[in-house]
Amino acid sequence: MSNVLGDQLDKAVKLVHITTIPESLAFFLRGQANYMRHQGLEVHGVASPGEALHQAALQEGMIVHGIEMQRYITPLKDLVALGKLYRLIRQLKPTIVHAHTPKAGFLGVLAARLAGVPVVIYGMRGLRFITSNGIKRKLLMLSETLACQMAHQVIAVSFSIKKRALALGLCQPEKIQVIKFGSGNGVDAKVKFNPQRLPTGTREVIRERYQIPKEAVVLGFVGRIVKDKGIMELTEAWQALTNEFPDLFLILIGQEEPQDPVPRAILDRLKTTPKVRFLGCLREMASAYAAMDILVLPTYREGFPNVLLEAAAMELPVVATHADGSVDAVIDEVTGFLVPPQNGPALAVVLRQLLLNQELREQMGKAGRQRVLHDYRPESIWQALFQNYMELLKTKHPISLIAQHSPLQKYL
């Protein structure tokens, strides 16, 4: 296996991030890529082509490359994508490749190892096979196992995902770790998700925009509108509560997807209910959270759901499930409640408790914000990740290949 580096004495140390879709690249690296550039790394991003890819380049000042990749299993297209990734990596000659999500993780790690990249990292951001069955589950598990085996290091996005991966034998214990307290990129609770920084009257403006009364109590859901996110259980709980709480409204933010669709009858029921609002995808989420009273995410599986941290930063109590990822984002009975997955009645019970107790809602919201401020500052996660990169360079990469004048020398 040839090494892609050759003589890099006078070249920048290149870090290449790979994701399947460009929206993920922009989200995962918001602020982070710019931070890494200022530490002395030349940062590249690879994802499927699209406007979001160019936005990521403008947002972070990184160099981007479009390679079409599918989120789901498509053998022929995957083989084509693998070939294109390999050629691009051979051309770029990166020092570090950090590949995220199941599909891009597997293809990116494989291409990087074939190209002889010195440091190859698999970012384990969730385990899709948890809610899959049959041959699909076996293929997804095999993909995870191979990505873990080929990578020099695996970074799990949460401690519960790490625990699950180890329990299932996907990865060697000495290879997998979690950065800080988890979360892929942290949450900006000081500026972006700070209720004190919103213009006065934001809550009322957003409610008026979507025809929600000022006195209403609003449940909010943010995520893909699919079965795995617990839409059926949310509907069940909603229907159980509407007669008891006539001022209760429900906001759903996100898009429907053809894979893992919610039964049409359930969606039709929600869409024809006067007190339910489908808002689609929104760019400005802080204002949307301000219009809510409780954030609900009855998901079946997660990696680390940033939605729960964002809502907590906005002083909302959160209700989620005892699913991987969610158990890291919520302290049960402190910042919110956790209920069993796929259990609509249990969801209704804790929602009723919060609906009846405004003081409890406020108490949990404040506790959640303090936790996000203390444990999930983006800058602390970026710093820890950068230090991790430097440690890997020390052990996996000959220091002599780092240029004498490189700003990275002081870390090595």
mmCIF file of C-alpha atoms in Angstrom:
data_model
loop_
_atom_site.group_PDB
_atom_site.id
_atom_site.type_symbol
_atom_site.label_atom_id
_atom_site.label_comp_id
_atom_site.label_asym_id
_atom_site.label_seq_id
_atom_site.Cartn_x
_atom_site.Cartn_y
_atom_site.Cartn_z
ATOM 1 C CA MET A 1 0.000 0.000 0.000
ATOM 2 C CA SER A 2 1.656 3.232 -1.117
ATOM 3 C CA ASN A 3 1.705 6.305 1.055
ATOM 4 C CA VAL A 4 -0.066 9.364 -0.404
ATOM 5 C CA LEU A 5 2.177 11.853 1.386
ATOM 6 C CA GLY A 6 5.480 11.603 -0.323
ATOM 7 C CA ASP A 7 7.683 14.533 0.682
ATOM 8 C CA GLN A 8 5.488 17.092 2.527
ATOM 9 C CA LEU A 9 8.218 19.149 4.138
ATOM 10 C CA ASP A 10 6.954 22.349 2.505
ATOM 11 C CA LYS A 11 3.261 21.527 2.335
ATOM 12 C CA ALA A 12 0.345 22.215 4.654
ATOM 13 C CA VAL A 13 -1.041 19.442 6.822
ATOM 14 C CA LYS A 14 -4.387 18.628 5.213
ATOM 15 C CA LEU A 15 -7.492 17.483 7.073
ATOM 16 C CA VAL A 16 -10.273 16.028 4.902
ATOM 17 C CA HIS A 17 -13.814 15.591 6.269
ATOM 18 C CA ILE A 18 -16.202 13.307 4.355
ATOM 19 C CA THR A 19 -19.995 13.125 4.710
ATOM 20 C CA THR A 20 -22.718 11.785 2.451
ATOM 21 C CA ILE A 21 -24.858 14.910 2.118
ATOM 22 C CA PRO A 22 -23.609 18.513 2.100
ATOM 23 C CA GLU A 23 -26.092 19.642 4.751
ATOM 24 C CA SER A 24 -24.409 17.274 7.209
ATOM 25 C CA LEU A 25 -20.990 18.656 6.326
ATOM 26 C CA ALA A 26 -22.152 22.200 7.012
ATOM 27 C CA PHE A 27 -23.849 21.191 10.264
ATOM 28 C CA PHE A 28 -21.098 18.949 11.639
ATOM 29 C CA LEU A 29 -18.341 21.489 10.959
ATOM 30 C CA ARG A 30 -20.074 24.779 11.804
ATOM 31 C CA GLY A 31 -17.354 26.847 13.434
ATOM 32 C CA GLN A 32 -15.122 23.804 13.811
ATOM 33 C CA ALA A 33 -13.523 23.901 10.363
ATOM 34 C CA ASN A 34 -12.690 27.580 10.770
ATOM 35 C CA TYR A 35 -11.155 26.846 14.188
ATOM 36 C CA MET A 36 -8.981 24.070 12.712
ATOM 37 C CA ARG A 37 -7.820 26.380 9.936
ATOM 38 C CA HIS A 38 -6.685 28.929 12.494
ATOM 39 C CA GLN A 39 -4.693 26.199 14.280
ATOM 40 C CA GLY A 40 -2.726 25.613 11.067
ATOM 41 C CA LEU A 41 -4.614 22.831 9.266
ATOM 42 C CA GLU A 42 -5.720 23.065 5.641
ATOM 43 C CA VAL A 43 -9.334 21.868 5.824
ATOM 44 C CA HIS A 44 -11.177 20.161 2.971
ATOM 45 C CA GLY A 45 -14.766 18.922 2.858
ATOM 46 C CA VAL A 46 -16.197 16.181 0.644
ATOM 47 C CA ALA A 47 -19.913 15.509 0.174
ATOM 48 C CA SER A 48 -22.510 15.127 -2.565
ATOM 49 C CA PRO A 49 -22.758 18.210 -4.808
ATOM 50 C CA GLY A 50 -25.311 20.874 -3.965
ATOM 51 C CA GLU A 51 -25.810 24.452 -2.887
ATOM 52 C CA ALA A 52 -25.260 23.450 0.738
ATOM 53 C CA LEU A 53 -21.732 22.328 -0.177
ATOM 54 C CA HIS A 54 -20.886 25.793 -1.492
ATOM 55 C CA GLN A 55 -22.491 27.343 1.588
ATOM 56 C CA ALA A 56 -20.249 25.193 3.771
ATOM 57 C CA ALA A 57 -17.231 26.513 1.868
ATOM 58 C CA LEU A 58 -18.323 30.122 2.362
ATOM 59 C CA GLN A 59 -19.302 29.521 5.993
ATOM 60 C CA GLU A 60 -16.037 27.904 7.058
ATOM 61 C CA GLY A 61 -13.475 28.993 4.496
ATOM 62 C CA MET A 62 -12.691 25.389 3.639
ATOM 63 C CA ILE A 63 -12.045 23.840 0.255
ATOM 64 C CA VAL A 64 -14.911 21.596 -0.874
ATOM 65 C CA HIS A 65 -15.219 18.752 -3.376
ATOM 66 C CA GLY A 66 -18.459 17.297 -4.705
ATOM 67 C CA ILE A 67 -18.740 13.516 -5.051
ATOM 68 C CA GLU A 68 -22.182 11.973 -5.375
ATOM 69 C CA MET A 69 -22.917 9.564 -2.512
ATOM 70 C CA GLN A 70 -26.177 7.895 -1.556
ATOM 71 C CA ARG A 71 -27.343 7.633 2.065
ATOM 72 C CA TYR A 72 -28.735 4.154 1.488
ATOM 73 C CA ILE A 73 -27.268 0.905 0.150
ATOM 74 C CA THR A 74 -26.730 1.212 -3.630
ATOM 75 C CA PRO A 75 -23.888 -1.189 -4.560
ATOM 76 C CA LEU A 76 -23.058 0.072 -8.063
ATOM 77 C CA LYS A 77 -23.254 3.765 -7.147
ATOM 78 C CA ASP A 78 -21.283 3.075 -3.983
ATOM 79 C CA LEU A 79 -18.509 1.450 -6.015
ATOM 80 C CA VAL A 80 -18.364 4.486 -8.303
ATOM 81 C CA ALA A 81 -18.237 6.814 -5.295
ATOM 82 C CA LEU A 82 -15.435 4.739 -3.758
ATOM 83 C CA GLY A 83 -13.360 5.078 -6.921
ATOM 84 C CA LYS A 84 -13.877 8.842 -7.030
ATOM 85 C CA LEU A 85 -12.992 9.202 -3.343
ATOM 86 C CA TYR A 86 -9.814 7.184 -3.826
ATOM 87 C CA ARG A 87 -8.715 9.326 -6.780
ATOM 88 C CA LEU A 88 -9.473 12.553 -4.917
ATOM 89 C CA ILE A 89 -7.532 11.445 -1.839
ATOM 90 C CA ARG A 90 -4.566 10.414 -3.978
ATOM 91 C CA GLN A 91 -4.679 13.873 -5.546
ATOM 92 C CA LEU A 92 -5.015 15.826 -2.279
ATOM 93 C CA LYS A 93 -2.447 13.794 -0.313
ATOM 94 C CA PRO A 94 -4.043 14.530 3.091
ATOM 95 C CA THR A 95 -2.457 13.770 6.435
ATOM 96 C CA ILE A 96 -5.803 13.146 8.194
ATOM 97 C CA VAL A 97 -9.099 11.838 6.825
ATOM 98 C CA HIS A 98 -12.106 12.083 9.162
ATOM 99 C CA ALA A 99 -15.119 10.312 7.632
ATOM 100 C CA HIS A 100 -18.584 10.630 9.190
ATOM 101 C CA THR A 101 -21.941 8.779 9.074
ATOM 102 C CA PRO A 102 -22.365 5.111 8.098
ATOM 103 C CA LYS A 103 -22.121 5.311 4.289
ATOM 104 C CA ALA A 104 -19.535 8.089 3.920
ATOM 105 C CA GLY A 105 -17.738 6.652 6.938
ATOM 106 C CA PHE A 106 -17.268 3.247 5.345
ATOM 107 C CA LEU A 107 -16.438 4.541 1.854
ATOM 108 C CA GLY A 108 -14.198 7.327 3.160
ATOM 109 C CA VAL A 109 -12.265 5.113 5.548
ATOM 110 C CA LEU A 110 -11.787 2.426 2.889
ATOM 111 C CA ALA A 111 -10.624 4.929 0.251
ATOM 112 C CA ALA A 112 -8.258 6.592 2.720
ATOM 113 C CA ARG A 113 -6.687 3.298 3.785
ATOM 114 C CA LEU A 114 -6.298 2.159 0.183
ATOM 115 C CA ALA A 115 -4.580 5.474 -0.551
ATOM 116 C CA GLY A 116 -2.251 5.096 2.436
ATOM 117 C CA VAL A 117 -3.376 8.118 4.452
ATOM 118 C CA PRO A 118 -1.384 8.229 7.725
ATOM 119 C CA VAL A 119 -4.291 9.090 10.049
ATOM 120 C CA VAL A 120 -7.791 7.750 9.299
ATOM 121 C CA ILE A 121 -10.697 8.430 11.670
ATOM 122 C CA TYR A 122 -14.227 7.080 11.557
ATOM 123 C CA GLY A 123 -16.798 9.383 13.156
ATOM 124 C CA MET A 124 -19.512 7.088 14.559
ATOM 125 C CA ARG A 125 -22.550 9.389 14.714
ATOM 126 C CA GLY A 126 -25.239 6.766 15.176
ATOM 127 C CA LEU A 127 -26.040 3.113 14.466
ATOM 128 C CA ARG A 128 -28.689 2.883 11.758
ATOM 129 C CA PHE A 129 -28.991 -0.880 11.993
ATOM 130 C CA ILE A 130 -30.579 -0.598 15.468
ATOM 131 C CA THR A 131 -33.996 -0.134 13.854
ATOM 132 C CA SER A 132 -33.359 -2.285 10.765
ATOM 133 C CA ASN A 133 -34.106 -5.969 10.169
ATOM 134 C CA GLY A 134 -33.008 -8.882 8.008
ATOM 135 C CA ILE A 135 -30.309 -8.547 5.379
ATOM 136 C CA LYS A 136 -30.312 -4.761 5.634
ATOM 137 C CA ARG A 137 -29.404 -4.954 9.323
ATOM 138 C CA LYS A 138 -26.614 -7.454 8.608
ATOM 139 C CA LEU A 139 -25.158 -5.288 5.846
ATOM 140 C CA LEU A 140 -25.257 -2.150 7.993
ATOM 141 C CA MET A 141 -23.593 -3.966 10.897
ATOM 142 C CA LEU A 142 -20.917 -5.305 8.558
ATOM 143 C CA SER A 143 -20.297 -1.807 7.231
ATOM 144 C CA GLU A 144 -19.874 -0.452 10.777
ATOM 145 C CA THR A 145 -17.543 -3.299 11.749
ATOM 146 C CA LEU A 146 -15.336 -2.858 8.680
ATOM 147 C CA ALA A 147 -15.170 0.924 9.120
ATOM 148 C CA CYS A 148 -14.091 0.437 12.736
ATOM 149 C CA GLN A 149 -11.503 -2.174 11.818
ATOM 150 C CA MET A 150 -9.959 -0.100 9.022
ATOM 151 C CA ALA A 151 -9.851 3.222 10.899
ATOM 152 C CA HIS A 152 -6.911 4.111 13.112
ATOM 153 C CA GLN A 153 -9.362 5.632 15.556
ATOM 154 C CA VAL A 154 -13.139 5.690 16.044
ATOM 155 C CA ILE A 155 -14.732 8.757 17.599
ATOM 156 C CA ALA A 156 -18.205 7.974 18.939
ATOM 157 C CA VAL A 157 -20.528 10.910 19.277
ATOM 158 C CA SER A 158 -21.861 9.748 22.654
ATOM 159 C CA PHE A 159 -20.983 7.395 25.495
ATOM 160 C CA SER A 160 -24.122 5.327 24.915
ATOM 161 C CA ILE A 161 -23.153 4.765 21.269
ATOM 162 C CA LYS A 162 -19.652 3.746 22.380
ATOM 163 C CA LYS A 163 -21.158 1.337 24.912
ATOM 164 C CA ARG A 164 -23.447 -0.181 22.278
ATOM 165 C CA ALA A 165 -20.621 -0.549 19.749
ATOM 166 C CA LEU A 166 -18.461 -2.350 22.295
ATOM 167 C CA ALA A 167 -21.300 -4.592 23.467
ATOM 168 C CA LEU A 168 -21.946 -5.685 19.889
ATOM 169 C CA GLY A 169 -18.265 -6.214 19.137
ATOM 170 C CA LEU A 170 -18.146 -3.597 16.388
ATOM 171 C CA CYS A 171 -14.908 -2.038 17.581
ATOM 172 C CA GLN A 172 -11.881 -2.775 19.735
ATOM 173 C CA PRO A 173 -12.073 -1.002 23.124
ATOM 174 C CA GLU A 174 -8.657 0.643 22.763
ATOM 175 C CA LYS A 175 -9.626 2.220 19.442
ATOM 176 C CA ILE A 176 -12.893 3.984 20.282
ATOM 177 C CA GLN A 177 -13.314 7.152 22.307
ATOM 178 C CA VAL A 178 -15.677 10.075 22.993
ATOM 179 C CA ILE A 179 -14.552 13.704 22.845
ATOM 180 C CA LYS A 180 -15.305 15.552 26.105
ATOM 181 C CA PHE A 181 -18.929 14.853 27.139
ATOM 182 C CA GLY A 182 -20.002 13.854 23.645
ATOM 183 C CA SER A 183 -21.928 15.753 20.963
ATOM 184 C CA GLY A 184 -20.410 16.137 17.542
ATOM 185 C CA ASN A 185 -19.913 19.882 17.648
ATOM 186 C CA GLY A 186 -21.412 21.257 20.839
ATOM 187 C CA VAL A 187 -24.076 23.969 21.012
ATOM 188 C CA ASP A 188 -23.546 27.724 21.051
ATOM 189 C CA ALA A 189 -25.625 28.600 24.096
ATOM 190 C CA LYS A 190 -23.941 31.965 24.588
ATOM 191 C CA VAL A 191 -24.968 33.566 21.306
ATOM 192 C CA LYS A 192 -27.017 31.475 18.880
ATOM 193 C CA PHE A 193 -29.236 29.622 21.362
ATOM 194 C CA ASN A 194 -29.555 32.242 24.059
ATOM 195 C CA PRO A 195 -33.120 33.337 24.871
ATOM 196 C CA GLN A 196 -31.816 36.611 26.332
ATOM 197 C CA ARG A 197 -30.387 37.662 22.957
ATOM 198 C CA LEU A 198 -33.642 37.345 21.010
ATOM 199 C CA PRO A 199 -35.496 40.548 20.152
ATOM 200 C CA THR A 200 -38.242 41.442 22.604
ATOM 201 C CA GLY A 201 -41.532 39.879 21.544
ATOM 202 C CA THR A 202 -40.011 37.087 19.429
ATOM 203 C CA ARG A 203 -42.259 34.474 21.042
ATOM 204 C CA GLU A 204 -45.391 36.465 20.189
ATOM 205 C CA VAL A 205 -44.226 37.257 16.636
ATOM 206 C CA ILE A 206 -43.564 33.595 15.803
ATOM 207 C CA ARG A 207 -46.860 32.484 17.318
ATOM 208 C CA GLU A 208 -48.759 35.139 15.381
ATOM 209 C CA ARG A 209 -47.012 34.070 12.166
ATOM 210 C CA TYR A 210 -48.345 30.535 12.560
ATOM 211 C CA GLN A 211 -51.695 31.529 14.065
ATOM 212 C CA ILE A 212 -51.015 30.198 17.551
ATOM 213 C CA PRO A 213 -52.682 32.083 20.429
ATOM 214 C CA LYS A 214 -50.499 33.831 23.006
ATOM 215 C CA GLU A 215 -52.060 31.831 25.834
ATOM 216 C CA ALA A 216 -51.556 28.430 24.151
ATOM 217 C CA VAL A 217 -49.172 25.816 25.525
ATOM 218 C CA VAL A 218 -47.029 24.523 22.668
ATOM 219 C CA LEU A 219 -45.342 21.155 22.267
ATOM 220 C CA GLY A 220 -42.547 21.187 19.712
ATOM 221 C CA PHE A 221 -40.966 18.416 17.651
ATOM 222 C CA VAL A 222 -37.816 18.956 15.562
ATOM 223 C CA GLY A 223 -36.453 16.218 13.312
ATOM 224 C CA ARG A 224 -37.120 14.138 10.231
ATOM 225 C CA ILE A 225 -40.795 13.237 9.906
ATOM 226 C CA VAL A 226 -40.243 9.468 9.908
ATOM 227 C CA LYS A 227 -41.309 6.479 12.019
ATOM 228 C CA ASP A 228 -37.913 6.170 13.726
ATOM 229 C CA LYS A 229 -38.381 9.605 15.269
ATOM 230 C CA GLY A 230 -41.487 8.449 17.142
ATOM 231 C CA ILE A 231 -44.141 10.356 15.199
ATOM 232 C CA MET A 232 -46.714 7.596 15.776
ATOM 233 C CA GLU A 233 -46.171 7.683 19.550
ATOM 234 C CA LEU A 234 -46.228 11.478 19.540
ATOM 235 C CA THR A 235 -49.569 11.368 17.730
ATOM 236 C CA GLU A 236 -50.927 8.888 20.264
ATOM 237 C CA ALA A 237 -49.824 11.032 23.199
ATOM 238 C CA TRP A 238 -51.146 14.181 21.542
ATOM 239 C CA GLN A 239 -54.580 12.677 21.048
ATOM 240 C CA ALA A 240 -54.657 11.523 24.673
ATOM 241 C CA LEU A 241 -53.992 15.060 25.905
ATOM 242 C CA THR A 242 -56.014 17.327 23.644
ATOM 243 C CA ASN A 243 -59.356 16.934 25.443
ATOM 244 C CA GLU A 244 -57.799 17.598 28.833
ATOM 245 C CA PHE A 245 -55.792 20.604 27.597
ATOM 246 C CA PRO A 246 -57.916 22.583 25.099
ATOM 247 C CA ASP A 247 -55.202 25.257 24.665
ATOM 248 C CA LEU A 248 -52.562 22.699 23.628
ATOM 249 C CA PHE A 249 -50.873 23.155 20.230
ATOM 250 C CA LEU A 250 -48.285 21.015 18.432
ATOM 251 C CA ILE A 251 -45.503 22.284 16.136
ATOM 252 C CA LEU A 252 -43.589 19.860 13.893
ATOM 253 C CA ILE A 253 -40.401 21.135 12.257
ATOM 254 C CA GLY A 254 -38.649 18.947 9.696
ATOM 255 C CA GLN A 255 -39.251 17.207 6.398
ATOM 256 C CA GLU A 256 -40.958 13.990 5.433
ATOM 257 C CA GLU A 257 -38.766 11.306 3.885
ATOM 258 C CA PRO A 258 -39.756 8.406 1.621
ATOM 259 C CA GLN A 259 -37.537 5.993 3.545
ATOM 260 C CA ASP A 260 -39.111 4.910 6.827
ATOM 261 C CA PRO A 261 -42.340 6.815 6.108
ATOM 262 C CA VAL A 262 -44.962 7.576 8.723
ATOM 263 C CA PRO A 263 -48.255 5.854 7.804
ATOM 264 C CA ARG A 264 -50.288 8.173 5.608
ATOM 265 C CA ALA A 265 -53.350 7.894 7.821
ATOM 266 C CA ILE A 266 -51.402 9.291 10.793
ATOM 267 C CA LEU A 267 -49.932 12.172 8.802
ATOM 268 C CA ASP A 268 -53.341 13.004 7.335
ATOM 269 C CA ARG A 269 -54.831 13.002 10.823
ATOM 270 C CA LEU A 270 -52.194 15.412 12.083
ATOM 271 C CA LYS A 271 -52.391 17.662 9.033
ATOM 272 C CA THR A 272 -56.154 18.039 9.351
ATOM 273 C CA THR A 273 -56.064 18.803 13.079
ATOM 274 C CA PRO A 274 -56.617 22.563 13.648
ATOM 275 C CA LYS A 275 -54.074 22.850 16.472
ATOM 276 C CA VAL A 276 -51.180 21.135 14.684
ATOM 277 C CA ARG A 277 -48.676 23.108 12.589
ATOM 278 C CA PHE A 278 -46.251 21.594 10.076
ATOM 279 C CA LEU A 279 -43.541 24.221 9.541
ATOM 280 C CA GLY A 280 -41.172 22.315 7.257
ATOM 281 C CA CYS A 281 -37.433 22.993 7.613
ATOM 282 C CA LEU A 282 -36.432 26.260 9.275
ATOM 283 C CA ARG A 283 -33.071 28.018 9.253
ATOM 284 C CA GLU A 284 -33.636 30.165 12.341
ATOM 285 C CA MET A 285 -34.323 27.647 15.074
ATOM 286 C CA ALA A 286 -33.774 29.832 18.148
ATOM 287 C CA SER A 287 -36.928 31.836 17.351
ATOM 288 C CA ALA A 288 -38.885 28.635 16.804
ATOM 289 C CA TYR A 289 -37.801 27.256 20.192
ATOM 290 C CA ALA A 290 -38.875 30.541 21.769
ATOM 291 C CA ALA A 291 -42.429 29.884 20.596
ATOM 292 C CA MET A 292 -42.509 26.467 22.325
ATOM 293 C CA ASP A 293 -43.070 25.406 25.930
ATOM 294 C CA ILE A 294 -41.830 21.784 25.759
ATOM 295 C CA LEU A 295 -39.596 20.016 23.240
ATOM 296 C CA VAL A 296 -40.544 16.383 22.503
ATOM 297 C CA LEU A 297 -38.342 13.848 20.674
ATOM 298 C CA PRO A 298 -39.753 10.302 21.134
ATOM 299 C CA THR A 299 -37.041 8.788 18.926
ATOM 300 C CA TYR A 300 -36.168 5.088 18.557
ATOM 301 C CA ARG A 301 -32.440 5.684 17.995
ATOM 302 C CA GLU A 302 -29.965 8.562 17.887
ATOM 303 C CA GLY A 303 -26.259 9.254 17.849
ATOM 304 C CA PHE A 304 -26.375 12.400 19.941
ATOM 305 C CA PRO A 305 -29.455 14.548 19.223
ATOM 306 C CA ASN A 306 -28.321 18.167 19.190
ATOM 307 C CA VAL A 307 -31.966 19.211 19.030
ATOM 308 C CA LEU A 308 -32.302 18.304 22.704
ATOM 309 C CA LEU A 309 -29.276 20.433 23.617
ATOM 310 C CA GLU A 310 -30.467 23.362 21.511
ATOM 311 C CA ALA A 311 -33.879 23.302 23.173
ATOM 312 C CA ALA A 312 -32.298 22.999 26.606
ATOM 313 C CA ALA A 313 -30.054 25.976 25.834
ATOM 314 C CA MET A 314 -33.262 27.909 25.094
ATOM 315 C CA GLU A 315 -34.516 26.967 28.592
ATOM 316 C CA LEU A 316 -37.057 24.423 27.393
ATOM 317 C CA PRO A 317 -37.737 21.199 29.302
ATOM 318 C CA VAL A 318 -37.176 18.237 26.997
ATOM 319 C CA VAL A 319 -38.932 14.885 26.756
ATOM 320 C CA ALA A 320 -37.133 12.061 24.966
ATOM 321 C CA THR A 321 -36.683 8.289 25.171
ATOM 322 C CA HIS A 322 -34.268 5.826 26.753
ATOM 323 C CA ALA A 323 -32.613 5.471 23.355
ATOM 324 C CA ASP A 324 -28.901 5.609 22.566
ATOM 325 C CA GLY A 325 -27.833 9.233 22.314
ATOM 326 C CA SER A 326 -30.908 10.653 24.000
ATOM 327 C CA VAL A 327 -29.805 9.256 27.359
ATOM 328 C CA ASP A 328 -26.642 11.365 27.025
ATOM 329 C CA ALA A 329 -28.504 14.552 26.105
ATOM 330 C CA VAL A 330 -31.092 14.480 28.923
ATOM 331 C CA ILE A 331 -30.666 14.095 32.675
ATOM 332 C CA ASP A 332 -33.884 12.327 33.592
ATOM 333 C CA GLU A 333 -36.079 14.295 36.011
ATOM 334 C CA VAL A 334 -33.552 17.153 36.050
ATOM 335 C CA THR A 335 -33.418 18.689 32.561
ATOM 336 C CA GLY A 336 -36.436 16.754 31.322
ATOM 337 C CA PHE A 337 -37.932 13.281 31.208
ATOM 338 C CA LEU A 338 -36.955 10.030 29.512
ATOM 339 C CA VAL A 339 -39.585 7.406 28.635
ATOM 340 C CA PRO A 340 -39.347 3.977 26.967
ATOM 341 C CA PRO A 341 -39.208 4.120 23.142
ATOM 342 C CA GLN A 342 -42.382 3.213 21.224
ATOM 343 C CA ASN A 343 -44.596 3.892 24.225
ATOM 344 C CA GLY A 344 -47.244 6.528 23.554
ATOM 345 C CA PRO A 345 -49.052 6.193 26.920
ATOM 346 C CA ALA A 346 -45.804 6.683 28.879
ATOM 347 C CA LEU A 347 -45.059 9.739 26.763
ATOM 348 C CA ALA A 348 -48.492 11.157 27.547
ATOM 349 C CA VAL A 349 -47.953 10.658 31.298
ATOM 350 C CA VAL A 350 -44.789 12.797 31.521
ATOM 351 C CA LEU A 351 -46.147 15.405 29.130
ATOM 352 C CA ARG A 352 -49.229 15.724 31.335
ATOM 353 C CA GLN A 353 -46.976 16.213 34.343
ATOM 354 C CA LEU A 354 -45.173 19.084 32.613
ATOM 355 C CA LEU A 355 -48.355 20.616 31.225
ATOM 356 C CA LEU A 356 -49.832 20.776 34.728
ATOM 357 C CA ASN A 357 -46.736 22.300 36.307
ATOM 358 C CA GLN A 358 -45.320 25.491 34.790
ATOM 359 C CA GLU A 359 -42.861 25.852 37.665
ATOM 360 C CA LEU A 360 -41.401 22.416 36.874
ATOM 361 C CA ARG A 361 -41.083 23.378 33.209
ATOM 362 C CA GLU A 362 -39.137 26.504 34.133
ATOM 363 C CA GLN A 363 -36.955 24.637 36.643
ATOM 364 C CA MET A 364 -35.984 21.966 34.121
ATOM 365 C CA GLY A 365 -35.408 24.548 31.416
ATOM 366 C CA LYS A 366 -32.967 26.509 33.561
ATOM 367 C CA ALA A 367 -31.137 23.332 34.630
ATOM 368 C CA GLY A 368 -30.828 22.279 31.007
ATOM 369 C CA ARG A 369 -29.368 25.604 29.929
ATOM 370 C CA GLN A 370 -26.763 25.553 32.689
ATOM 371 C CA ARG A 371 -25.703 22.053 31.669
ATOM 372 C CA VAL A 372 -25.269 23.040 28.026
ATOM 373 C CA LEU A 373 -23.250 26.100 28.992
ATOM 374 C CA HIS A 374 -20.978 24.019 31.229
ATOM 375 C CA ASP A 375 -20.506 20.793 29.261
ATOM 376 C CA TYR A 376 -21.150 21.499 25.582
ATOM 377 C CA ARG A 377 -19.336 24.678 24.642
ATOM 378 C CA PRO A 378 -18.256 24.279 20.991
ATOM 379 C CA GLU A 379 -14.839 25.811 21.629
ATOM 380 C CA SER A 380 -13.965 23.244 24.302
ATOM 381 C CA ILE A 381 -14.966 20.386 21.971
ATOM 382 C CA TRP A 382 -12.959 21.833 19.062
ATOM 383 C CA GLN A 383 -9.913 22.235 21.275
ATOM 384 C CA ALA A 384 -10.157 18.664 22.552
ATOM 385 C CA LEU A 385 -10.625 17.330 19.017
ATOM 386 C CA PHE A 386 -7.626 19.288 17.760
ATOM 387 C CA GLN A 387 -5.486 17.918 20.588
ATOM 388 C CA ASN A 388 -6.693 14.450 19.639
ATOM 389 C CA TYR A 389 -5.572 15.047 16.041
ATOM 390 C CA MET A 390 -2.146 16.126 17.301
ATOM 391 C CA GLU A 391 -1.779 13.025 19.479
ATOM 392 C CA LEU A 392 -2.632 10.846 16.490
ATOM 393 C CA LEU A 393 -0.074 12.687 14.380
ATOM 394 C CA LYS A 394 2.558 11.930 16.999
ATOM 395 C CA THR A 395 1.817 8.220 16.995
ATOM 396 C CA LYS A 396 0.782 7.585 13.381
ATOM 397 C CA HIS A 397 2.729 10.120 11.365
ATOM 398 C CA PRO A 398 6.492 10.781 11.189
ATOM 399 C CA ILE A 399 6.998 14.194 12.810
ATOM 400 C CA SER A 400 9.779 14.931 10.328
ATOM 401 C CA LEU A 401 7.162 15.302 7.594
ATOM 402 C CA ILE A 402 5.619 18.313 9.327
ATOM 403 C CA ALA A 403 7.269 21.411 7.901
ATOM 404 C CA GLN A 404 9.652 23.195 10.280
ATOM 405 C CA HIS A 405 7.774 26.481 9.782
ATOM 406 C CA SER A 406 4.325 24.933 10.288
ATOM 407 C CA PRO A 407 2.259 26.393 13.172
ATOM 408 C CA LEU A 408 1.578 22.777 14.158
ATOM 409 C CA GLN A 409 5.158 22.270 15.272
ATOM 410 C CA LYS A 410 4.440 23.742 18.713
ATOM 411 C CA TYR A 411 1.865 20.973 19.342
ATOM 412 C CA LEU A 412 4.120 18.078 18.305
#
